[in-house]
Structure formats: C-alpha cells, structure tokens
XYZ file of C-alpha atoms in Angstrom:
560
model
C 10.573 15.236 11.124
C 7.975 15.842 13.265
C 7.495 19.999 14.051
C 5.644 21.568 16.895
C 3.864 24.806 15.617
C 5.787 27.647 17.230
C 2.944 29.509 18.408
C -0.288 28.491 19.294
C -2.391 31.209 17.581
C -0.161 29.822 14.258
C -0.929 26.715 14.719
C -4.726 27.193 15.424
C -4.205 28.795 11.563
C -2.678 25.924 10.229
C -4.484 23.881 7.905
C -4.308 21.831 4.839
C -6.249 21.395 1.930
C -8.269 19.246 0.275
C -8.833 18.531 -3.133
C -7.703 21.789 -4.828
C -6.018 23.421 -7.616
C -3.790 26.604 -8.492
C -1.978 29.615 -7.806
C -3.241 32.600 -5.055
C -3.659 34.757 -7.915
C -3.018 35.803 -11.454
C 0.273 37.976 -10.865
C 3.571 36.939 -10.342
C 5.797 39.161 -7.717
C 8.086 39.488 -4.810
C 6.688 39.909 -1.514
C 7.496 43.767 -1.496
C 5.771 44.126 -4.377
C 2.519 43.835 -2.253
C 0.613 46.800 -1.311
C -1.523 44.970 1.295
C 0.905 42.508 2.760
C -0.019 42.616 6.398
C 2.689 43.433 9.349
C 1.519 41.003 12.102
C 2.316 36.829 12.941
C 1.434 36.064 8.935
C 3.760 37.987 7.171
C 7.089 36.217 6.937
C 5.513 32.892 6.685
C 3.767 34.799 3.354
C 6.849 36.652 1.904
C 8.414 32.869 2.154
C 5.438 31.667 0.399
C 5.740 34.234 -2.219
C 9.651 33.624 -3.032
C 9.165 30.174 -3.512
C 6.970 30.260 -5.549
C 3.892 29.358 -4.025
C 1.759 32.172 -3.709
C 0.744 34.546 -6.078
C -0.970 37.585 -6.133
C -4.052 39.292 -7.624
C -4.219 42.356 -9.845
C -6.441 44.872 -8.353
C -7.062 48.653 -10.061
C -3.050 48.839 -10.702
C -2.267 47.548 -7.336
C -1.030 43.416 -6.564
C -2.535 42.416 -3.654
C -1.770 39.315 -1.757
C -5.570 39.138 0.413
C -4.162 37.402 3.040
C -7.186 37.243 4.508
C -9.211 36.061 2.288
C -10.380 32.411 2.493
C -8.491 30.096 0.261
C -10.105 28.394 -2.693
C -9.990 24.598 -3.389
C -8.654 25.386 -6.665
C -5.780 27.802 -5.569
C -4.731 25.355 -2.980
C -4.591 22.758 -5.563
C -1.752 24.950 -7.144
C -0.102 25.568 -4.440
C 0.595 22.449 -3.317
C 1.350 21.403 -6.795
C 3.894 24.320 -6.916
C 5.160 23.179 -3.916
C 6.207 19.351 -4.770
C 7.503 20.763 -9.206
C 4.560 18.190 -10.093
C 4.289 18.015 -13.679
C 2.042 15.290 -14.887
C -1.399 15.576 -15.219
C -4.509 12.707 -14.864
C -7.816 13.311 -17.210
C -10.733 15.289 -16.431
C -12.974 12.890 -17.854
C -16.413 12.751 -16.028
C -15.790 15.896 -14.270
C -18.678 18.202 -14.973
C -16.807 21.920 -13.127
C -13.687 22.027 -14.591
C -13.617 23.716 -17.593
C -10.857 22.977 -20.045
C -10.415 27.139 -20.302
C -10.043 27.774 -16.640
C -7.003 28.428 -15.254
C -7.024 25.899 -12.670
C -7.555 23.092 -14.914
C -4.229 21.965 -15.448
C -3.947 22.413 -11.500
C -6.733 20.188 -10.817
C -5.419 17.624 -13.347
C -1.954 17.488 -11.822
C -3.515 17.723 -8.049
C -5.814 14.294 -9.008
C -2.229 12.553 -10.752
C -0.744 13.636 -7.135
C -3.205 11.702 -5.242
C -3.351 14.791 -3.013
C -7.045 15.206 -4.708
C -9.456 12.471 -5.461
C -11.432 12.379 -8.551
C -15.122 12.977 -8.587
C -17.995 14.361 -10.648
C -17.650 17.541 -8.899
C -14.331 18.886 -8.044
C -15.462 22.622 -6.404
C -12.566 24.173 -7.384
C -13.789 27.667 -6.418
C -15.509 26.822 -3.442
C -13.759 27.739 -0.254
C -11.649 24.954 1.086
C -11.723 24.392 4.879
C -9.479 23.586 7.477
C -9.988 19.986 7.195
C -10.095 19.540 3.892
C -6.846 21.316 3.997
C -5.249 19.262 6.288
C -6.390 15.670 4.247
C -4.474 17.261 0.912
C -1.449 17.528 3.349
C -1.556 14.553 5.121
C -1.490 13.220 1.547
C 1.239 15.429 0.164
C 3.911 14.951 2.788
C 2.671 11.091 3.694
C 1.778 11.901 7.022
C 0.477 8.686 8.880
C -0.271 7.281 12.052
C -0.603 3.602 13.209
C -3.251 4.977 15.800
C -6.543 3.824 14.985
C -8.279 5.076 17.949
C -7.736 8.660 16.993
C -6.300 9.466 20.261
C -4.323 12.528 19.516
C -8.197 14.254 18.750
C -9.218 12.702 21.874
C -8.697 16.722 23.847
C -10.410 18.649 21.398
C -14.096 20.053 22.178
C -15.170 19.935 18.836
C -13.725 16.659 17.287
C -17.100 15.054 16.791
C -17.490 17.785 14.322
C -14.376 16.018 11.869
C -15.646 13.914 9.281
C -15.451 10.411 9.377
C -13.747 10.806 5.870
C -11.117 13.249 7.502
C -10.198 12.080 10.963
C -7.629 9.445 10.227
C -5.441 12.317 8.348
C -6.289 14.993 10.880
C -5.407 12.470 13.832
C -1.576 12.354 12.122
C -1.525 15.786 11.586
C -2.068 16.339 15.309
C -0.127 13.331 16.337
C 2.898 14.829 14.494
C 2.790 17.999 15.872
C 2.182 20.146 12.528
C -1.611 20.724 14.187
C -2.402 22.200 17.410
C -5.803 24.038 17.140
C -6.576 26.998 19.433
C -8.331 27.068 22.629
C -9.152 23.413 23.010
C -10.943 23.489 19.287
C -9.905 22.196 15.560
C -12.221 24.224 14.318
C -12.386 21.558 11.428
C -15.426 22.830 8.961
C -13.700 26.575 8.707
C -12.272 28.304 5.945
C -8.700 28.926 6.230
C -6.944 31.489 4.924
C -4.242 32.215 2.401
C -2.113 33.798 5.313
C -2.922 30.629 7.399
C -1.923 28.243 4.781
C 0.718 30.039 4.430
C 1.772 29.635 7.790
C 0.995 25.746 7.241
C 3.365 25.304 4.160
C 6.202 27.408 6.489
C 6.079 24.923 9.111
C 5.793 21.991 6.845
C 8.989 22.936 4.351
C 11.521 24.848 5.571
C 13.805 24.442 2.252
C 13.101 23.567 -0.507
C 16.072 22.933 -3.203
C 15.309 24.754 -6.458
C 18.918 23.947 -8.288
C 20.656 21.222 -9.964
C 24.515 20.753 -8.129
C 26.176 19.868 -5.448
C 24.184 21.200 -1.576
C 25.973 21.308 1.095
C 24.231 24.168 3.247
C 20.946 22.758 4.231
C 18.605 24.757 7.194
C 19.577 23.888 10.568
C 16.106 22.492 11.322
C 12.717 20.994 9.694
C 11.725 19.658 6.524
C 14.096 19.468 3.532
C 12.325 19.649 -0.046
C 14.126 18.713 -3.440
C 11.432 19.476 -6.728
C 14.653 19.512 -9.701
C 16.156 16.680 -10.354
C 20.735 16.611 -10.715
C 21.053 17.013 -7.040
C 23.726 15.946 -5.100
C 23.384 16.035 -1.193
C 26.982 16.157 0.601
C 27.686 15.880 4.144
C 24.785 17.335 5.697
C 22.382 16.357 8.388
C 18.921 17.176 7.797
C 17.324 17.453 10.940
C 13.229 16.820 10.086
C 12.057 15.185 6.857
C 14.076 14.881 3.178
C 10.703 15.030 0.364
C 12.043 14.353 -2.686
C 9.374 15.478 -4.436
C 7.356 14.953 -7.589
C 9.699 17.839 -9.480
C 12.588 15.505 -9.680
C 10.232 13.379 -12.347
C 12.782 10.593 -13.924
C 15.842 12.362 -13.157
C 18.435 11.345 -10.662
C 19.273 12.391 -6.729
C 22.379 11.628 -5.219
C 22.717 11.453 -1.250
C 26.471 10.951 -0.546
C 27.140 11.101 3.343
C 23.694 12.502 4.346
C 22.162 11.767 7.693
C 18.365 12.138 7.730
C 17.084 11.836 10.974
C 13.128 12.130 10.022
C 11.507 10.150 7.279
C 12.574 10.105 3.445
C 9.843 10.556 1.011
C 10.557 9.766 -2.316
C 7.790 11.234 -5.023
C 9.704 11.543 -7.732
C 12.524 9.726 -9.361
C 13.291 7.594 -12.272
C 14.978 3.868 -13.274
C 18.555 4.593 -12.757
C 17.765 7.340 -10.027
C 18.044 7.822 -6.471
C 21.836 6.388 -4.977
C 22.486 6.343 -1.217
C 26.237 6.671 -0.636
C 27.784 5.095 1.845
C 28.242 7.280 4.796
C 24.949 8.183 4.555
C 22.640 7.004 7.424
C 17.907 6.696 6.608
C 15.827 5.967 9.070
C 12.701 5.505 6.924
C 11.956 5.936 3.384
C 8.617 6.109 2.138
C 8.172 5.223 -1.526
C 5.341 6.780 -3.217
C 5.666 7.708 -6.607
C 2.561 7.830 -8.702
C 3.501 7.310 -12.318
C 6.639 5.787 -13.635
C 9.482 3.289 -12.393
C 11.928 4.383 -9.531
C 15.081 2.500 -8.439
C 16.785 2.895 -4.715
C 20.194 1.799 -4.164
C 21.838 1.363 -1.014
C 25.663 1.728 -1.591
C 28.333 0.427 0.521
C 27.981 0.754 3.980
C 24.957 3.056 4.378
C 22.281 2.330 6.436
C 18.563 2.244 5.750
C 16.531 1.110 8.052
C 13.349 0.554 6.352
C 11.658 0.954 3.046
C 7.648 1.447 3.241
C 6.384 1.447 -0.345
C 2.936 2.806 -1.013
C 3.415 3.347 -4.880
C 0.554 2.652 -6.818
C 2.193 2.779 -10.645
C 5.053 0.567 -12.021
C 7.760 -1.024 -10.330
C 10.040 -0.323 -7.336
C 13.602 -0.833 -7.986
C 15.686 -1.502 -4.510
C 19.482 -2.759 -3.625
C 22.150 -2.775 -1.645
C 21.650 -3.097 2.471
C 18.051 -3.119 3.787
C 16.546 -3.500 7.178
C 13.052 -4.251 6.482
C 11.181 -4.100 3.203
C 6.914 -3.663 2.981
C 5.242 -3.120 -0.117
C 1.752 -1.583 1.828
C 0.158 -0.164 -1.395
C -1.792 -2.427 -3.938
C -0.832 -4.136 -7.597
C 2.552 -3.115 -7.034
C 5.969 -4.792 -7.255
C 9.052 -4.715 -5.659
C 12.349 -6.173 -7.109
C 15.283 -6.389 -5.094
C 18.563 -6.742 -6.917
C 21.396 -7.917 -4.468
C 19.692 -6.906 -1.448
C 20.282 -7.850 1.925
C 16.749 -8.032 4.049
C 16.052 -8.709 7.358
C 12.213 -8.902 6.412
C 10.099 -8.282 3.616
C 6.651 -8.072 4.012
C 3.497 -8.011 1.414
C 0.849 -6.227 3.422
C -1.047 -4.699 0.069
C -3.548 -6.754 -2.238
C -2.066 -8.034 -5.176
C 1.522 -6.811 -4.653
C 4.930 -9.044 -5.365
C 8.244 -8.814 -3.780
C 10.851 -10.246 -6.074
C 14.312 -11.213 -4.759
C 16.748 -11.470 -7.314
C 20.429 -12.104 -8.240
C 22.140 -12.049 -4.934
C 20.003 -11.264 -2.180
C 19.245 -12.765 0.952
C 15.910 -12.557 3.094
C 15.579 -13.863 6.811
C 12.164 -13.490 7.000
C 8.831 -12.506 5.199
C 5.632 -12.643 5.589
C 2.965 -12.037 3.030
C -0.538 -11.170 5.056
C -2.162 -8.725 1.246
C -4.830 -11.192 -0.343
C -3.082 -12.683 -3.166
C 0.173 -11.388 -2.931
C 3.318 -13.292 -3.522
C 7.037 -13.548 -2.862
C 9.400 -14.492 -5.443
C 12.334 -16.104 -4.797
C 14.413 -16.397 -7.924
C 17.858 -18.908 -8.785
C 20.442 -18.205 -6.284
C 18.374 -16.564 -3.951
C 17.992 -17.751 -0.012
C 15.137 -17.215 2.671
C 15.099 -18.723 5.777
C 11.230 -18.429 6.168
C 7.563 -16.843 5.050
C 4.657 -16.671 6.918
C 1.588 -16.830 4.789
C -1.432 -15.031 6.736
C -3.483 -13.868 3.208
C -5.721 -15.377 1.324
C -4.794 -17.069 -2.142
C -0.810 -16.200 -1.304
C 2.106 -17.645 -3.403
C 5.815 -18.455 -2.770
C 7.731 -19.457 -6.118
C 10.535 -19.140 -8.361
C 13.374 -21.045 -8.469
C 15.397 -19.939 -5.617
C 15.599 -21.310 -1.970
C 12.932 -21.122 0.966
C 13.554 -22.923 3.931
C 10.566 -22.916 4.990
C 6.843 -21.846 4.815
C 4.462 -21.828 7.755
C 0.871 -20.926 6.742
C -1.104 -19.508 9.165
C -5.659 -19.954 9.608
C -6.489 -17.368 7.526
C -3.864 -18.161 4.723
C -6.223 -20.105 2.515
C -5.482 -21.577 -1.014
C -1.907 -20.586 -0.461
C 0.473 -22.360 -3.192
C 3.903 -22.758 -2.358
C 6.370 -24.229 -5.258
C 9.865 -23.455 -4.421
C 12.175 -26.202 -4.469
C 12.819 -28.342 -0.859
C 10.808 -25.910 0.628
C 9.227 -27.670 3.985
C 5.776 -26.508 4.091
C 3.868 -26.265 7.743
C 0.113 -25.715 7.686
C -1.775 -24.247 10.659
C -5.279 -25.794 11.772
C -7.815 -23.911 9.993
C -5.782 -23.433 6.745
C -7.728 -24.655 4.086
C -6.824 -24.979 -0.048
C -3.199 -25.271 1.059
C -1.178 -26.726 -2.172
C 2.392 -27.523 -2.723
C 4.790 -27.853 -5.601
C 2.639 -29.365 -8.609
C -0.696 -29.167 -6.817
C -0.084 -31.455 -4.298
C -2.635 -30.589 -0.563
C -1.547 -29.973 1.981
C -4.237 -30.567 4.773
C -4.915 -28.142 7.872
C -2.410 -28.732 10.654
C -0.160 -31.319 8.534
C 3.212 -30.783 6.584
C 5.089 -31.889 3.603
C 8.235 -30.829 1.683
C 8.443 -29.982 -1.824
C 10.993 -32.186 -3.525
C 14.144 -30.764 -4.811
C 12.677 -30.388 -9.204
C 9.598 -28.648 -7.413
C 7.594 -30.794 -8.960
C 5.772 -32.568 -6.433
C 6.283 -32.930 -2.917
C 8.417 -35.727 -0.913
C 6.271 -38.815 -0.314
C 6.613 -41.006 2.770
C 8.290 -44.743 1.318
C 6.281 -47.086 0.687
C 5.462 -49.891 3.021
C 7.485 -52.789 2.909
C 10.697 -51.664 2.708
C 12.779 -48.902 1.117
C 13.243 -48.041 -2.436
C 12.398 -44.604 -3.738
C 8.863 -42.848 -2.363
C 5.220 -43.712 -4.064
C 3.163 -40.963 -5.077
C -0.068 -43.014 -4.660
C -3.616 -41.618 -5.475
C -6.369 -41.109 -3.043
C -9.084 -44.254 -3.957
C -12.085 -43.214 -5.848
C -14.972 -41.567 -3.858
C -18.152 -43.667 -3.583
C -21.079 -41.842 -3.483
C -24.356 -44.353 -2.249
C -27.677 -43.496 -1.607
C -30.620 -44.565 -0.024
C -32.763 -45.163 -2.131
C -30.687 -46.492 -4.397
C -32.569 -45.286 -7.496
C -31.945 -41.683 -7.371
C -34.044 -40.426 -10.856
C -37.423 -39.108 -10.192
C -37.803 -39.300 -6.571
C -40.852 -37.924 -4.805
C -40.801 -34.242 -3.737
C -41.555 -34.754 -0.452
C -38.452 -37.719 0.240
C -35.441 -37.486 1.051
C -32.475 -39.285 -0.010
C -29.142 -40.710 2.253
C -25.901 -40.002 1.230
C -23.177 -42.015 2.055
C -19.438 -40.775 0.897
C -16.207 -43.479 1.234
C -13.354 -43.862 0.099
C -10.857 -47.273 0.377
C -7.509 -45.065 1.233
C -6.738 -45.092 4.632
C -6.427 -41.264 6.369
C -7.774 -39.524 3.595
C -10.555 -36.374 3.321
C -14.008 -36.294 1.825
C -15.345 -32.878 0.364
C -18.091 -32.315 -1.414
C -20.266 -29.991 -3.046
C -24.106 -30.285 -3.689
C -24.512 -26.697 -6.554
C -22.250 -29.016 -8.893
C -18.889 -26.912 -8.429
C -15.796 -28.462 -8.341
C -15.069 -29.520 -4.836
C -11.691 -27.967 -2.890
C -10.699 -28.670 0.695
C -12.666 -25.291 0.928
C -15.957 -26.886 0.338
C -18.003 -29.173 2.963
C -15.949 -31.352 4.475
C -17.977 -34.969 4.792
C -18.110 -36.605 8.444
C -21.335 -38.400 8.588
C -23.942 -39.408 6.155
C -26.331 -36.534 5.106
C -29.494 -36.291 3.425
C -30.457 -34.446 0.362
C -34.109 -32.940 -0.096
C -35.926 -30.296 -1.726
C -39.030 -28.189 -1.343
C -39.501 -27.514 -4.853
C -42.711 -28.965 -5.534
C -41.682 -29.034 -9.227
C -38.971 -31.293 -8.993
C -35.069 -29.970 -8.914
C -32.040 -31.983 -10.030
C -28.831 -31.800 -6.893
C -25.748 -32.725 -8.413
C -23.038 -34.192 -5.385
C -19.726 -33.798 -6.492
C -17.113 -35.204 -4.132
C -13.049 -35.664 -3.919
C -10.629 -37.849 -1.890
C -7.469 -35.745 -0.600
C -4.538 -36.993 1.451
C -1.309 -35.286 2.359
C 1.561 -36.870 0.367
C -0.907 -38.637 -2.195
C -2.320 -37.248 -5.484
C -5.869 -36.119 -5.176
C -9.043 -38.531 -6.157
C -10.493 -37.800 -9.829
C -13.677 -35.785 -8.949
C -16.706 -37.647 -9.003
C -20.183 -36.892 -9.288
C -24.081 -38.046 -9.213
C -27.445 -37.027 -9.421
C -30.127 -37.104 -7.582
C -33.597 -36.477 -9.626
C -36.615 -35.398 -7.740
C-alpha cells in the first residue's frame, strides 16, 4: 500500500503532476523503438511506461525519441495519468480561454478536469512545464492519497518546505507520509520541473500492474500497487500486497473479487449499478469510494470481510451490502444506500450527504457531524443510536432508532423516527422532534410510536391518556403603555410573560419569526433608537416548553 522509493536519487525524481493533459508525444512505439532511450537508473521505469501505454514518443527527422530529459508538460501529464486510470469521460471546456478545441490535448484536459485530478480554471497552462509539486497534487488526487496529519509533520525535515505552497502541502505531506516521496539531500525541491524520465519513475513506483484484459487473474505481482482500467475482471485467489485501484477504465462495467486478500487500500474509480461483488473468502481493509460520474454498487458477499468503506464520491449514488465495519460518506451532496447491510457505524461527516439504511440492515451506531446531513432509517430497519454534532441534521424514516443524543453544536436538528428517545445537550438550540415538537437544551422527550408528536407527561390529577397542552400566549407590555409615536430620544420597557409554568421566552426585535435560536428573554429590556427620523421595532415573541405545543407567535410595535 504504502511503497518506499527504492533509491534515494529515484525518489528525489519522483513527482506528480498537477493539472495536466496528454500523451509524451505524437508517436506510438515500443521502448526499443527509441533511438535516445537512456541506459542509466531511468530506463526500465521508462520502457514500463512505454508498454503500458503511458508514454509516447516524439517524431524527430525520421528518428522517435523518448526526451527523457526533457521537462514534462502540464498537458502531457494530463494524458498520462488519464492513460493510466482508461478514463473516458470528459467535463466542458467552457470558460477556459488556452485550450483550443484543435489541440491535441484537449480531450486530455477535458477528461483530466472530469477526473478531479485537474481543477478547472480560466487558464489551464497546458504547455507550460509542470513542476514537482504540481505533479505530486495530480497524484495525490489520482491514487487518493491522504493523511489525517494536519500539522504537516512528515515535511517537518526538509530544508526547503517553506518553499511548498500553501495550496500543495496537504497532498505533498501524504505523499511523503506514505513513502512514495523522499526528496534528495534533505530538499523537495518543490517549484522544479520534473522530467518525463522522473515521472516515469513516479508512475513505476506508484503501479506496479496494471490489468489490461477482461477474464479470470490469478497471477498478480508479488508486491505494490495493483491497477484494473477494463472492466469483466475476475480476481481469484490472490493476495495483493500494496493497493487494488480499480480505476476509472472499468466505467459501468462489472469487477469480481472472489477470494482476494488486499492488504493496502481499495480504490474504487470506476464501476457501475450492478458492479463490483466481494466474494466471500475475500478479506478489505479499506475501500475508498470515489467515482466521479455515474452510480456504483458494492456488495459484500457471504463471509468476506470489509473493514471500512470511506466514500468521497461527488456524483450519484453509492450502492453498498452485505457485511460492513464502518461506513462514512466524507464527500458532499452525496448518498449512500445500504441494502441489507450490517454496520457497526455509519457516519455523515460531508455537507449535505444521506446515509439510507434499507430492507434488512442493522446499524449500532452513527453519528452525523456534515451540516445538514441526515440518516435514514427506513421500515424494518434498527439503530441502537446517532449522535447529532451538525448543524440543521435529520434522523427519519420509518424504521427504528433507539435513541438520539444531540450534541452543542447540533442545532435545529429534527428527529422523527418513531419511539425514538431524544437527549439534548446544553447548548443545543432549534432541537425539534416528531411533528415539530422542541426540544429544549439539556432536556429530553420521546417521539411517540405514529411519529407524530412526542410522548407527553399525564396530566395532573390522575391518569388517563397524556395532554398535549399549548404553551399560554406571550404578553408583550410596555412602559409606556402607548407605544405609537414615541419621542426619539425615549426609550420604551419591555416586559415578556407568559401564564405556563416552566416555559421559554424568545424573541426577536428585526420582525423575524422567533426560534429557540433567537434571544432568549430573562429580564425586562428596553427598546430605543437613534434615528432621529423616527423607526418602527417590531417584537415578535414565542412561548416553548418541552412536551407542550409551541405558543402562536405574537407580535407588537413600537412607533418612534
């Protein structure tokens, strides 16, 4: 998974790309075919390069040369990584002013930007020289190389790192944590070209197979990185000691892993709705989802093991079943069904991102900390518990949640589920339960069993089914009493009650609708202005209790 660079003079020349596009060259060949292919540390790692595809060479006065020393282009990087991964699809080019539609790189560029491996600007430099940092962001991309470091430690030794751009370091810290990046004499030397030989060396180290045809493989290299870019494969009783990319080649076809230990991390690029099938025998550490375009299903057979799925997929759903450790959809406006799945967490840590448990599956815990994210629970379904730490969060569906504890921080959460108990931290504000019902900071309540409201306490007196009584009407007095045209230069006393016993005050004074967000009333206040011609303050106000219906809003003005 991880690989140390053999020698350190190779890996001072390894580097990745950044935004880029296209082949080496113009001529296709084999490396013999070379008349300047160089006999030193760089040529196997180019002859590799060549036969698979990745490298190209140029046509020179009726010779093909392969310029391994020549520094590599943003453009011709762009194609080879594209090579590399079989990608296919292509994003527009509109707004980008150096791409010309008759340049051979442009479908490169287009397919680099659909990658992600390249981000979309006005300018793309395609034929400007791409350096060693740059190089090593479009690879940290590529091959999801992350760290969890956020003190950049592993770039704490090298002499030069305040020369890495702030843009750059997080990608270049997990190239070096990894191992694929070593520099050379204490130095990154981050803002130089690099070569085609030393990307070449790069793209060795990083892929040591790659799987070109459809069938059944059951020889696989004895060590490093495993890369499948055709879709039809079938992986039998191997163990792939490093990574297994299934790359963005394998578009909507199918991959079949039956018996397969992989002891780095999976990466799945490519893929389609009825697609990738673990077998059981097989034994994942974890699998990174990140498929740009497209739906992709996962299922867990039998008794193989997964131990985690990280999805960072930014385009339509993520299909997953069967056994699963731990679930986390990290990326953005995505969703996540899982289809008879067995979790022992799920976690929402993107914005805007679902997790749906359906039709048999189980969850024992989850925990949803992405700004309005949710967790689904549908009929038939069973979790234990969610902790709510984002913002604007939602548990629903019909299925069963224990409970819910909502955490400061988890504001205007809304939990629905049926005879779900509901705990609310101090400092959670907006909490609401099954039909609407608040829940106030550092109180509870449980949702009754339609999910339409939540259970009341009885009513006093006796027993008898529970009252869902409403919070009194606010009364909003002032001194003065006569609140139209009031001199500039007064001020006016509020005074906010309310004849239920227990319950909140808040209040607004801009004439929004007040939430258990807004000002929360304690003592009488006074209004003013120092508009000396005249303004009109509108004091809205509302009565909220846990376990009683909320106050009608009320509201008065106050003239000056």
């Amino acid at each position: 998974m991880r690989k140390t660079i053999v020698a350190m003079l190779l890996t001072l020349l390894i580097v990745y790309g950044m935004p880029s596009v296209t082949t080496f060259a113009d001529v296709d060949g084999q490396a013999c075919d070379f008349a300047d292919m160089p006999n030193n540390w760089s040529t196997e790692a180019l002859k590799r390069a060549v036969d698979n595809g990745l490298l190209q060479g140029y046509a020179v006065e009726g010779k093909t040369l392969i310029k391994a020393n020549a520094p590599l282009k943003r453009a011709e990087m762009a194609a080879v990584v594209n090579r590399a991964f079989g990608a296919v699809k292509t994003a527009e080019l509109k707004g980008v002013t150096d791409v010309p539609s008759t340049a051979w790189y442009s479908g490169h560029m287009a397919k680099a930007i659909m990658m992600g491996t390249f981000v979309k600007d006005i300018e793309m430099r395609p034929e400007s020289n791409i350096t060693r940092q740059e190089a090593f962001v479009v690879l940290a991309r590529a091959f999801k190389i992350i760290s969890d470091d956020l003190g950049y430690q592993a770039l704490e030794n090298y002499s030069d790192k305040a020369e890495i751009g702030t843009w750059a370091k997080k990608d270049l810290n997990a190239m070096v944590e990894a191992g694929y990046v070593q520099g050379f004499d204490g130095k990154l030397n981050p803002g130089a070209d690099i070569t085609r030989a030393e990307f070449a060396a790069i793209m060795d180290n990083l892929v040591k197979q790659y799987i070109d045809n459809s069938g059944v493989i059951t020889n696989i290299v004895a060590s490093g990185n495993v890369l499948v870019r055709v879709p039809g494969v079938t992986i039998k009783n191997v163990t792939i000691k490093g990574d297994l990319i299934i790359a963005d080649g394998v578009g909507e076809g199918d991959l079949t892993l039956d018996n397969v230990k992989v002891e780095g991390r999976t990466i799945v690029r490519g893929g389609g709705e009825n697609s990738i099938i673990i077998k059981s025998g097989s034994d994942l550490g974890k699998v990174i989802v990140y498929k740009v375009d497209g739906k992709v299903r996962i299922a867990v057979e039998g008794a193989a093991s997964v131990e985690a799925f990280y999805v960072d997929d930014g385009s339509d759903d993520v299909l997953v079943e069967g056994i699963i450790g731990n679930l986390e959809v990290a990326g953005d406006n995505i969703t996540a069904i899982a289809t008879k799945a067995i979790l022992t967490s799920a976690i929402v840590s993107g914005n805007n991102s679902t997790i749906v448990l359906r039709t048999g599956s189980t969850l024992q815990d989850g925990i949803i900390s992405g700004r309005s994210s949710r967790i689904t629970v549908e009929r038939g379904v069973t979790a234990k518990k969610i902790i709510i730490r984002g913002r604007e969060a939602k548990v629903g569906g019909s299925g069963t949640v224990n409970k819910v504890e909502v955490k400061a921080g988890g504001d205007n959460a809304s939990i629905t589920t049926p005879n779900t108990k509901i705990e609310t931290e101090e400092g959670a504000q907006g909490v609401t339960a099954a039909g609407g019902a608040t829940i106030n900071s550092g109180t509870s309540a449980t949702n009754n069993n339609a999910g339409t409201w939540i259970v009341a306490p009885p009513t006093s007196g006796g027993g008898g089914a529970p009252s869902f009584e409403k919070v009194s009407t606010i009364d909003i007095a002032t001194n003065p009493i006569v609140t139209g045209g009031v001199d500039n230069d007064a001020a006016v006393k509020v005074t906010l009650s309310t004849a239920t016993s227990g319950a909140d005050i808040y209040y607004t004074l801009d004439g929004s609708t007040p939430t258990t967000s807004s000002t929360k009333y304690t003592v009488p206040f006074t209004v003013d202005t120092d508009n000396t011609a005249g303004e009109t303050i509108t004091i809205k106000a509302i009565g909220i209790r846990t376990g009683y219906k909320n106050s009608a809003v009320v509201e008065k003005e106050i003239v000056f």
